[in-house]
Amino acid sequence: MADFLPLFGYAPDRAGTDAFLATLPRPTLATAGPDLVLDESRDVFLGQYLLQCMPEWKRGAQKIGSCVGWGWALSCDILAACDILLRGEAESFGGRVLEASIYAFSRVEVRPGGGRNLGGDGSYGGAAAKAVTKYGTLHYGIDYDGVTFNDNSGTREKEWGRDGVPDKLEPHAAKHKVSTVALATTFEDAARAIQNGYPVAVCSMRGFSMTLRDGGYLTPMGTWAHCMMFAGVRWKPRPALLCVNSWGDCYSGDVDKQLPVQFQRSAGWVEAATCTAMLKGEDSFALSGYAGFPPRMLPDWTGTTL
């Protein structure tokens, strides 16, 4: 931990997020999901569905100020898994979303007029929301006409964040969009979304201690201009959401041993009041309706049966 350097990259743009929200017919969770029920006795952890689809999954670590790409990519990954396992959609899991694709789309393609972005690292929630709904996502391990991405590259994120996603890859990304995003502004909003299988990408200025306490709880401390994501809700001993970071296994201290080991030191529980304070920045979104990959077809079998 001595060499650990936290990297941020959330650059709020109130006007940009407001402009995006104005394009949505139902911009808030209250209007987009009025029938979603909140059950204050039911704990939910959406990461379990991701691990069922991808048992080898492990949280990586961003290498530049690309946290918005990382928080949103994991939200898309978990949404895809929930679509398959909870909603029974006839799709196959396509693997991890390439963080650089969301990061770049959010910095370059979604900007009015497009063009190169020479403003340093960083992005914001409304831009990522527009990116995944209008431009889509790319994935690790997929052959895009001879181009395959297998590594977590800060150089790629830096270059794409300046110049945008290469034009030849945009048609591939467009096949895998998020159909709907909705602003979540309270703990109850986010908890309701999660209980119904919809992860929440959260952008805020709230910082935390790097030491987990009381079985995996995070303690608010300092300021982080950062994007993470909420992947779980619990009610005891104190109502909280599970906040997954993008710094690998970054936390020390008293982990929640009920979580899978992949999440024990890459995430922590954030109490309800702190969650609401984070979401009140009005730049955090619940995601629904991921356009996944076609079902894998079994090979033709021409044998005979007895």
Coordinates of N, CA and C in Angstrom, one line a residue, residues 120-203:
G120 N -6.8 17.9 -20.8 CA -6.3 17.1 -19.7 C -7.3 15.9 -19.5
D121 N -7.0 15.2 -18.4 CA -7.9 14.0 -18.1 C -9.2 14.4 -17.5
G122 N -10.1 13.5 -17.5 CA -11.4 13.6 -16.7 C -12.6 13.7 -17.6
S123 N -13.8 13.4 -17.0 CA -15.0 13.5 -17.6 C -16.1 13.6 -16.5
Y124 N -17.4 13.5 -16.9 CA -18.5 13.6 -15.9 C -19.6 12.7 -16.3
G125 N -20.5 12.5 -15.3 CA -21.6 11.5 -15.4 C -22.5 11.7 -16.6
G126 N -23.0 13.0 -16.8 CA -23.9 13.2 -17.9 C -23.3 12.9 -19.2
A127 N -22.0 13.1 -19.4 CA -21.3 12.8 -20.6 C -21.2 11.3 -20.8
A128 N -20.9 10.6 -19.8 CA -20.9 9.1 -19.9 C -22.3 8.5 -20.1
A129 N -23.3 9.1 -19.5 CA -24.7 8.7 -19.8 C -25.0 8.8 -21.2
K130 N -24.7 10.0 -21.8 CA -24.9 10.2 -23.2 C -24.1 9.2 -24.1
A131 N -22.8 9.0 -23.6 CA -21.9 8.1 -24.4 C -22.5 6.7 -24.5
V132 N -22.9 6.1 -23.4 CA -23.4 4.7 -23.5 C -24.7 4.6 -24.2
T133 N -25.6 5.6 -24.1 CA -26.9 5.5 -24.8 C -26.9 5.9 -26.2
K134 N -25.9 6.8 -26.6 CA -25.9 7.2 -28.0 C -24.8 6.5 -28.8
Y135 N -23.6 6.3 -28.2 CA -22.5 5.7 -29.0 C -22.2 4.2 -28.6
G136 N -22.5 3.8 -27.4 CA -22.3 2.4 -27.1 C -21.0 2.1 -26.4
T137 N -20.6 0.8 -26.5 CA -19.4 0.4 -25.8 C -18.7 -0.7 -26.6
L138 N -17.4 -0.7 -26.4 CA -16.5 -1.8 -26.9 C -16.1 -2.7 -25.7
H139 N -15.6 -3.9 -26.1 CA -15.3 -4.9 -25.1 C -13.9 -5.4 -25.2
Y140 N -13.3 -5.9 -24.1 CA -12.1 -6.6 -24.2 C -12.3 -8.0 -24.9
G141 N -11.3 -8.5 -25.6 CA -11.3 -9.8 -26.1 C -12.1 -10.1 -27.3
I142 N -12.7 -9.1 -27.9 CA -13.5 -9.2 -29.1 C -12.7 -8.8 -30.3
D143 N -12.8 -9.6 -31.4 CA -12.1 -9.3 -32.6 C -12.9 -8.3 -33.4
Y144 N -12.4 -7.1 -33.5 CA -13.0 -6.1 -34.3 C -12.3 -5.9 -35.6
D145 N -12.6 -6.8 -36.5 CA -12.0 -6.8 -37.9 C -10.5 -6.8 -37.8
G146 N -9.9 -7.6 -36.9 CA -8.5 -7.8 -36.8 C -7.9 -7.0 -35.6
V147 N -8.7 -6.2 -34.9 CA -8.2 -5.4 -33.7 C -8.9 -6.0 -32.5
T148 N -8.0 -6.4 -31.5 CA -8.5 -7.0 -30.3 C -7.8 -6.3 -29.1
F149 N -8.6 -6.0 -28.1 CA -8.0 -5.3 -26.9 C -8.0 -6.3 -25.7
N150 N -6.8 -6.5 -25.2 CA -6.6 -7.5 -24.1 C -6.0 -6.9 -22.9
D151 N -5.5 -5.6 -23.0 CA -4.8 -5.0 -21.8 C -5.5 -3.8 -21.4
N152 N -5.2 -3.5 -20.1 CA -5.7 -2.2 -19.5 C -4.6 -1.2 -19.8
S153 N -4.8 -0.3 -20.7 CA -3.8 0.6 -21.2 C -4.1 2.0 -20.9
G154 N -3.3 2.6 -20.0 CA -3.4 4.1 -19.7 C -3.1 4.9 -21.0
T155 N -2.1 4.4 -21.8 CA -1.8 5.1 -23.0 C -3.0 5.2 -23.9
R156 N -3.7 4.1 -24.1 CA -4.9 4.1 -25.0 C -5.9 5.1 -24.4
E157 N -6.1 5.0 -23.1 CA -7.1 5.9 -22.5 C -6.7 7.4 -22.8
K158 N -5.5 7.7 -22.6 CA -5.0 9.0 -22.8 C -5.2 9.5 -24.3
E159 N -4.8 8.6 -25.2 CA -4.9 8.9 -26.6 C -6.4 9.0 -27.1
W160 N -7.2 8.1 -26.7 CA -8.6 8.1 -27.1 C -9.3 9.2 -26.4
G161 N -8.9 9.5 -25.2 CA -9.5 10.6 -24.4 C -9.2 12.0 -25.1
R162 N -8.2 12.0 -25.8 CA -7.8 13.2 -26.6 C -8.5 13.3 -28.0
D163 N -8.4 12.1 -28.7 CA -8.8 12.1 -30.1 C -10.1 11.4 -30.4
G164 N -10.6 10.7 -29.4 CA -11.9 9.9 -29.6 C -11.7 8.5 -29.9
V165 N -12.7 7.7 -29.9 CA -12.7 6.3 -30.4 C -12.4 6.3 -31.9
P166 N -11.5 5.5 -32.3 CA -11.2 5.4 -33.8 C -12.5 5.2 -34.6
D167 N -12.7 5.9 -35.7 CA -13.9 5.9 -36.4 C -14.3 4.5 -36.8
K168 N -13.3 3.6 -37.2 CA -13.6 2.3 -37.7 C -14.2 1.4 -36.6
L169 N -14.1 1.8 -35.3 CA -14.6 1.0 -34.2 C -16.0 1.4 -33.8
E170 N -16.4 2.6 -34.2 CA -17.7 3.1 -33.7 C -18.9 2.3 -34.2
P171 N -18.9 1.7 -35.4 CA -20.0 0.8 -35.7 C -20.1 -0.4 -34.8
H172 N -19.0 -0.9 -34.3 CA -19.0 -2.1 -33.4 C -19.5 -1.6 -32.1
A173 N -19.1 -0.5 -31.6 CA -19.6 0.0 -30.3 C -21.1 0.2 -30.3
A174 N -21.6 0.7 -31.4 CA -23.1 1.0 -31.6 C -24.0 -0.2 -31.4
K175 N -23.4 -1.4 -31.5 CA -24.2 -2.6 -31.3 C -24.5 -2.9 -29.9
H176 N -23.8 -2.2 -28.9 CA -24.0 -2.5 -27.5 C -24.1 -1.3 -26.7
K177 N -25.4 -0.8 -26.7 CA -25.7 0.4 -26.0 C -26.6 0.1 -24.8
V178 N -26.6 1.1 -23.9 CA -27.6 1.1 -22.8 C -28.8 1.8 -23.3
S179 N -30.0 1.2 -23.1 CA -31.2 1.8 -23.6 C -31.7 3.0 -22.8
T180 N -31.5 2.9 -21.5 CA -32.1 3.9 -20.6 C -31.2 4.2 -19.4
V181 N -31.1 5.5 -19.1 CA -30.4 5.9 -17.9 C -31.4 6.9 -17.1
A182 N -31.3 6.9 -15.8 CA -32.2 7.8 -15.0 C -31.4 8.3 -13.8
L183 N -31.6 9.6 -13.6 CA -30.9 10.2 -12.5 C -31.3 9.7 -11.1
A184 N -30.4 9.3 -10.3 CA -30.6 8.8 -8.9 C -30.1 9.9 -8.0
T185 N -31.0 10.4 -7.1 CA -30.6 11.6 -6.3 C -30.6 11.3 -4.8
T186 N -31.0 10.1 -4.4 CA -31.1 9.8 -3.0 C -30.6 8.3 -2.7
F187 N -30.3 8.0 -1.5 CA -30.0 6.6 -1.1 C -31.2 5.7 -1.5
E188 N -32.4 6.2 -1.3 CA -33.6 5.3 -1.6 C -33.7 5.1 -3.1
D189 N -33.4 6.1 -3.9 CA -33.4 5.9 -5.4 C -32.5 4.8 -5.8
A190 N -31.2 4.9 -5.3 CA -30.2 4.0 -5.7 C -30.5 2.6 -5.1
A191 N -31.0 2.5 -3.9 CA -31.3 1.2 -3.3 C -32.5 0.5 -4.1
R192 N -33.4 1.3 -4.5 CA -34.6 0.8 -5.3 C -34.1 0.3 -6.6
A193 N -33.2 1.0 -7.3 CA -32.7 0.6 -8.5 C -31.9 -0.8 -8.4
I194 N -31.1 -0.8 -7.4 CA -30.2 -2.0 -7.2 C -31.1 -3.2 -6.8
Q195 N -32.1 -3.0 -6.0 CA -33.0 -4.2 -5.6 C -33.7 -4.7 -6.8
N196 N -33.8 -3.9 -7.9 CA -34.5 -4.4 -9.1 C -33.5 -4.7 -10.2
G197 N -32.2 -4.8 -9.9 CA -31.2 -5.3 -10.8 C -30.6 -4.3 -11.7
Y198 N -30.6 -3.0 -11.3 CA -30.1 -1.9 -12.1 C -29.0 -1.2 -11.3
P199 N -27.7 -1.3 -11.7 CA -26.6 -0.7 -11.0 C -26.6 0.8 -11.2
V200 N -25.9 1.5 -10.4 CA -25.8 2.9 -10.3 C -24.4 3.4 -10.4
A201 N -24.1 4.2 -11.5 CA -22.8 4.9 -11.6 C -22.9 6.2 -10.8
V202 N -21.9 6.4 -9.9 CA -22.0 7.6 -9.0 C -20.8 8.5 -9.2
C203 N -21.0 9.7 -9.5 CA -20.0 10.7 -9.6 C -20.2 11.7 -8.4

